mmCIF file of C-alpha atoms in Angstrom:
data_model
loop_
_atom_site.group_PDB
_atom_site.id
_atom_site.type_symbol
_atom_site.label_atom_id
_atom_site.label_comp_id
_atom_site.label_asym_id
_atom_site.label_seq_id
_atom_site.Cartn_x
_atom_site.Cartn_y
_atom_site.Cartn_z
ATOM 1 C CA MET H 204 -35.115 -71.959 25.247
ATOM 2 C CA PHE H 205 -36.553 -68.568 26.153
ATOM 3 C CA GLU H 206 -37.737 -69.967 29.486
ATOM 4 C CA MET H 207 -34.226 -71.201 30.227
ATOM 5 C CA LEU H 208 -32.783 -67.802 29.337
ATOM 6 C CA MET H 209 -35.315 -66.052 31.564
ATOM 7 C CA ARG H 210 -34.492 -68.302 34.517
ATOM 8 C CA ASN H 211 -30.785 -67.678 34.011
ATOM 9 C CA TRP H 212 -30.971 -63.967 33.218
ATOM 10 C CA TRP H 213 -28.268 -63.371 35.820
ATOM 11 C CA ALA H 214 -25.766 -65.465 33.804
ATOM 12 C CA VAL H 215 -26.474 -63.360 30.710
ATOM 13 C CA ALA H 216 -26.038 -60.221 32.830
ATOM 14 C CA LEU H 217 -22.775 -61.540 34.239
ATOM 15 C CA ARG H 218 -21.506 -62.258 30.740
ATOM 16 C CA GLY H 219 -22.359 -58.706 29.705
ATOM 17 C CA ALA H 220 -20.776 -57.194 32.819
ATOM 18 C CA VAL H 221 -17.553 -59.157 32.323
ATOM 19 C CA ALA H 222 -17.417 -58.018 28.686
ATOM 20 C CA ILE H 223 -17.873 -54.393 29.787
ATOM 21 C CA VAL H 224 -15.147 -54.693 32.424
ATOM 22 C CA PHE H 225 -12.809 -56.249 29.865
ATOM 23 C CA GLY H 226 -13.730 -53.557 27.334
ATOM 24 C CA VAL H 227 -12.899 -50.770 29.776
ATOM 25 C CA PHE H 228 -9.662 -52.570 30.651
ATOM 26 C CA ALA H 229 -8.753 -52.954 26.969
ATOM 27 C CA VAL H 230 -9.449 -49.298 26.206
ATOM 28 C CA LEU H 231 -7.494 -48.011 29.217
ATOM 29 C CA TRP H 232 -4.569 -50.483 29.005
ATOM 30 C CA PRO H 233 -4.561 -51.840 25.433
ATOM 31 C CA SER H 234 -1.185 -53.589 25.438
ATOM 32 C CA VAL H 235 -1.933 -55.391 28.715
ATOM 33 C CA ALA H 236 -5.365 -56.443 27.445
ATOM 34 C CA LEU H 237 -3.846 -57.973 24.328
ATOM 35 C CA ARG H 238 -1.398 -59.977 26.468
ATOM 36 C CA VAL H 239 -4.316 -61.265 28.555
ATOM 37 C CA LEU H 240 -6.095 -62.343 25.351
ATOM 38 C CA VAL H 241 -2.970 -64.153 24.189
ATOM 39 C CA LEU H 242 -2.796 -66.016 27.504
ATOM 40 C CA PHE H 243 -6.469 -67.008 27.212
ATOM 41 C CA PHE H 244 -5.801 -68.172 23.659
ATOM 42 C CA ALA H 245 -2.785 -70.158 24.877
ATOM 43 C CA ALA H 246 -4.901 -71.838 27.562
ATOM 44 C CA TYR H 247 -7.544 -72.670 24.953
ATOM 45 C CA MET H 248 -4.910 -74.170 22.657
ATOM 46 C CA LEU H 249 -3.586 -76.382 25.449
ATOM 47 C CA VAL H 250 -7.047 -77.671 26.373
ATOM 48 C CA ASP H 251 -8.002 -78.139 22.722
ATOM 49 C CA GLY H 252 -4.738 -79.995 22.082
ATOM 50 C CA ILE H 253 -5.333 -82.385 24.954
ATOM 51 C CA PHE H 254 -8.876 -83.133 23.781
ATOM 52 C CA ALA H 255 -7.736 -83.675 20.179
ATOM 53 C CA ILE H 256 -5.076 -86.139 21.328
ATOM 54 C CA VAL H 257 -7.567 -88.004 23.531
ATOM 55 C CA VAL H 258 -10.060 -88.250 20.655
ATOM 56 C CA GLY H 259 -7.278 -89.408 18.313
ATOM 57 C CA LEU H 260 -6.098 -92.111 20.709
ATOM 58 C CA ARG H 261 -9.660 -93.335 21.226
ATOM 59 C CA ALA H 262 -10.094 -93.512 17.449
ATOM 60 C CA ALA H 263 -6.874 -95.555 17.239
ATOM 61 C CA GLU H 264 -8.312 -98.034 19.761
ATOM 62 C CA ARG H 265 -11.244 -98.587 17.374
ATOM 63 C CA HIS H 266 -8.890 -98.891 14.380
ATOM 64 C CA GLU H 267 -10.185 -95.657 12.879
ATOM 65 C CA ARG H 268 -8.203 -92.805 11.399
ATOM 66 C CA TRP H 269 -6.399 -91.185 14.290
ATOM 67 C CA TRP H 270 -2.995 -89.770 13.447
ATOM 68 C CA LEU H 271 -4.255 -86.441 12.042
ATOM 69 C CA LEU H 272 -6.139 -85.748 15.278
ATOM 70 C CA VAL H 273 -3.069 -86.555 17.351
ATOM 71 C CA ALA H 274 -0.910 -84.386 15.064
ATOM 72 C CA GLU H 275 -3.384 -81.524 15.385
ATOM 73 C CA GLY H 276 -3.410 -81.939 19.153
ATOM 74 C CA ALA H 277 0.371 -81.874 19.268
ATOM 75 C CA LEU H 278 0.454 -78.702 17.151
ATOM 76 C CA ASP H 279 -2.157 -77.121 19.436
ATOM 77 C CA LEU H 280 -0.033 -77.985 22.472
ATOM 78 C CA ILE H 281 3.089 -76.528 20.858
ATOM 79 C CA ALA H 282 1.252 -73.330 19.858
ATOM 80 C CA GLY H 283 -0.221 -72.997 23.345
ATOM 81 C CA LEU H 284 3.132 -73.526 25.051
ATOM 82 C CA VAL H 285 4.860 -71.018 22.758
ATOM 83 C CA ALA H 286 2.138 -68.431 23.396
ATOM 84 C CA PHE H 287 2.420 -68.994 27.172
ATOM 85 C CA ALA H 288 6.212 -68.884 27.173
ATOM 86 C CA TRP H 289 6.544 -65.902 24.827
ATOM 87 C CA PRO H 290 3.263 -63.940 24.721
ATOM 88 C CA GLY H 291 5.043 -60.940 23.217
ATOM 89 C CA ILE H 292 6.209 -62.996 20.255
ATOM 90 C CA ALA H 293 2.702 -64.402 19.786
ATOM 91 C CA ILE H 294 1.274 -60.872 19.758
ATOM 92 C CA LEU H 295 3.946 -59.688 17.338
ATOM 93 C CA ALA H 296 3.264 -62.636 15.014
ATOM 94 C CA PHE H 297 -0.456 -61.822 15.069
ATOM 95 C CA ILE H 298 0.228 -58.146 14.391
ATOM 96 C CA TYR H 299 2.511 -58.920 11.444
ATOM 97 C CA LEU H 300 -0.018 -61.417 10.085
ATOM 98 C CA THR H 301 -2.690 -58.715 10.289
ATOM 99 C CA ALA H 302 -0.362 -56.242 8.537
ATOM 100 C CA LEU H 303 0.418 -58.754 5.778
ATOM 101 C CA TRP H 304 -3.289 -59.403 5.292
ATOM 102 C CA ALA H 305 -3.968 -55.644 5.077
ATOM 103 C CA ILE H 306 -1.196 -55.149 2.504
ATOM 104 C CA LEU H 307 -2.256 -58.090 0.327
ATOM 105 C CA SER H 308 -5.948 -57.215 0.452
ATOM 106 C CA GLY H 309 -5.070 -53.574 -0.264
ATOM 107 C CA VAL H 310 -3.162 -54.560 -3.381
ATOM 108 C CA ALA H 311 -6.021 -56.827 -4.491
ATOM 109 C CA LEU H 312 -8.598 -54.085 -3.921
ATOM 110 C CA LEU H 313 -6.475 -51.568 -5.801
ATOM 111 C CA ALA H 314 -6.103 -53.936 -8.754
ATOM 112 C CA ALA H 315 -9.837 -54.658 -8.783
ATOM 113 C CA GLY H 316 -10.746 -50.996 -8.422
ATOM 114 C CA LEU H 317 -8.508 -49.933 -11.276
ATOM 115 C CA ARG H 318 -10.175 -52.483 -13.570
ATOM 116 C CA LEU H 319 -13.742 -51.362 -12.814
ATOM 117 C CA HIS H 320 -15.629 -48.911 -14.965
ATOM 118 C CA ARG H 321 -15.904 -45.409 -13.514
ATOM 119 C CA SER H 322 -19.675 -45.615 -13.160
ATOM 120 C CA HIS H 323 -19.422 -48.658 -10.903
ATOM 121 C CA GLY H 324 -17.781 -46.794 -8.026
ATOM 122 C CA GLU H 325 -14.193 -47.855 -8.593
ATOM 123 C CA GLY H 326 -13.052 -44.787 -6.655
ATOM 124 C CA LEU H 327 -14.432 -46.230 -3.441
ATOM 125 C CA LEU H 328 -12.742 -49.568 -4.054
ATOM 126 C CA VAL H 329 -9.438 -47.833 -4.822
ATOM 127 C CA ALA H 330 -9.799 -45.737 -1.649
ATOM 128 C CA ALA H 331 -10.464 -48.877 0.408
ATOM 129 C CA GLY H 332 -7.441 -50.548 -1.167
ATOM 130 C CA LEU H 333 -5.220 -47.549 -0.456
ATOM 131 C CA LEU H 334 -6.444 -47.405 3.136
ATOM 132 C CA SER H 335 -5.775 -51.103 3.661
ATOM 133 C CA LEU H 336 -2.354 -50.859 2.044
ATOM 134 C CA LEU H 337 -1.451 -47.781 4.084
ATOM 135 C CA TRP H 338 -2.608 -49.424 7.315
ATOM 136 C CA GLY H 339 -0.537 -52.535 6.622
ATOM 137 C CA VAL H 340 2.598 -50.493 5.875
ATOM 138 C CA ILE H 341 2.130 -48.391 9.035
ATOM 139 C CA VAL H 342 1.766 -51.531 11.158
ATOM 140 C CA VAL H 343 4.880 -53.111 9.620
ATOM 141 C CA ALA H 344 6.810 -49.886 10.269
ATOM 142 C CA SER H 345 5.494 -49.539 13.831
ATOM 143 C CA PRO H 346 3.993 -52.746 15.272
ATOM 144 C CA ILE H 347 3.122 -51.026 18.562
ATOM 145 C CA ILE H 348 0.542 -48.940 16.672
ATOM 146 C CA GLY H 349 -1.000 -52.176 15.412
ATOM 147 C CA GLU H 350 -1.002 -53.663 18.912
ATOM 148 C CA ILE H 351 -2.765 -50.658 20.399
ATOM 149 C CA ALA H 352 -5.254 -50.378 17.526
ATOM 150 C CA ILE H 353 -6.179 -54.060 17.690
ATOM 151 C CA ALA H 354 -6.634 -53.908 21.464
ATOM 152 C CA LEU H 355 -8.760 -50.754 21.168
ATOM 153 C CA TRP H 356 -10.990 -52.399 18.553
ATOM 154 C CA ILE H 357 -11.390 -55.476 20.733
ATOM 155 C CA GLY H 358 -12.117 -53.237 23.712
ATOM 156 C CA ALA H 359 -14.731 -51.244 21.799
ATOM 157 C CA TYR H 360 -16.354 -54.472 20.631
ATOM 158 C CA ALA H 361 -16.401 -55.838 24.194
ATOM 159 C CA LEU H 362 -18.023 -52.634 25.505
ATOM 160 C CA VAL H 363 -20.786 -52.661 22.899
ATOM 161 C CA PHE H 364 -21.307 -56.431 23.168
ATOM 162 C CA GLY H 365 -21.447 -56.197 26.961
ATOM 163 C CA ALA H 366 -23.980 -53.369 26.853
ATOM 164 C CA PHE H 367 -26.220 -55.376 24.507
ATOM 165 C CA MET H 368 -25.958 -58.488 26.688
ATOM 166 C CA LEU H 369 -26.685 -56.515 29.837
ATOM 167 C CA ALA H 370 -29.731 -54.856 28.238
ATOM 168 C CA PHE H 371 -30.934 -58.272 27.049
ATOM 169 C CA ALA H 372 -30.461 -59.731 30.540
ATOM 170 C CA LEU H 373 -32.509 -56.939 32.097
ATOM 171 C CA ARG H 374 -35.326 -57.581 29.629
ATOM 172 C CA LEU H 375 -35.160 -61.284 30.428
ATOM 173 C CA ARG H 376 -35.341 -60.494 34.145
ATOM 174 C CA ARG H 377 -38.326 -58.188 33.696
ATOM 175 C CA ARG H 378 -40.130 -60.755 31.545
ATOM 176 C CA PHE H 379 -39.351 -63.537 34.049
ATOM 177 C CA HIS H 380 -40.865 -61.501 36.900
ATOM 178 C CA GLU H 381 -43.932 -60.705 34.769
ATOM 179 C CA LEU H 382 -44.524 -64.411 34.088
ATOM 180 C CA HIS H 383 -43.495 -65.651 37.559
ATOM 181 C CA PRO H 384 -44.561 -63.083 40.167
ATOM 182 C CA ALA H 385 -43.061 -63.681 43.601
#
């Protein structure tokens, strides 16, 4: 596998460079970057839906269980079409889902932290619960803050990931040239 990676170091470098470009894009224009991600997700859902339906129909030809695969494929297609047609609604749904998760996990962390003994660090658990709860409430009150924050986190991840991939690609390239001099 390492030999294959060395020979294709340029593909690893390209992957890292694209991640860096996307990361810069996401940090500079967070709301646009999130819409692009939603469109990529929508495209994925459409392709995944088609493949699930094809697999389901082929299973039906062999008298195997098929209807759940076809149902999943249909749901994927519907989700993909909705996300393509209304990317703003898809983003908003994701943001509210994230806010709901933050609120529920905050409440759970608070409850757990209040039940712990003081010597076990319950203060940290309570602080984490309060932070999660506060974040969820802020996002519900102002979804645009959630949209920007999520895009910035994704952008930061893409920048760091891209830098690691690019550094790895350069090491692969150097090692390839050491083992295969021109």
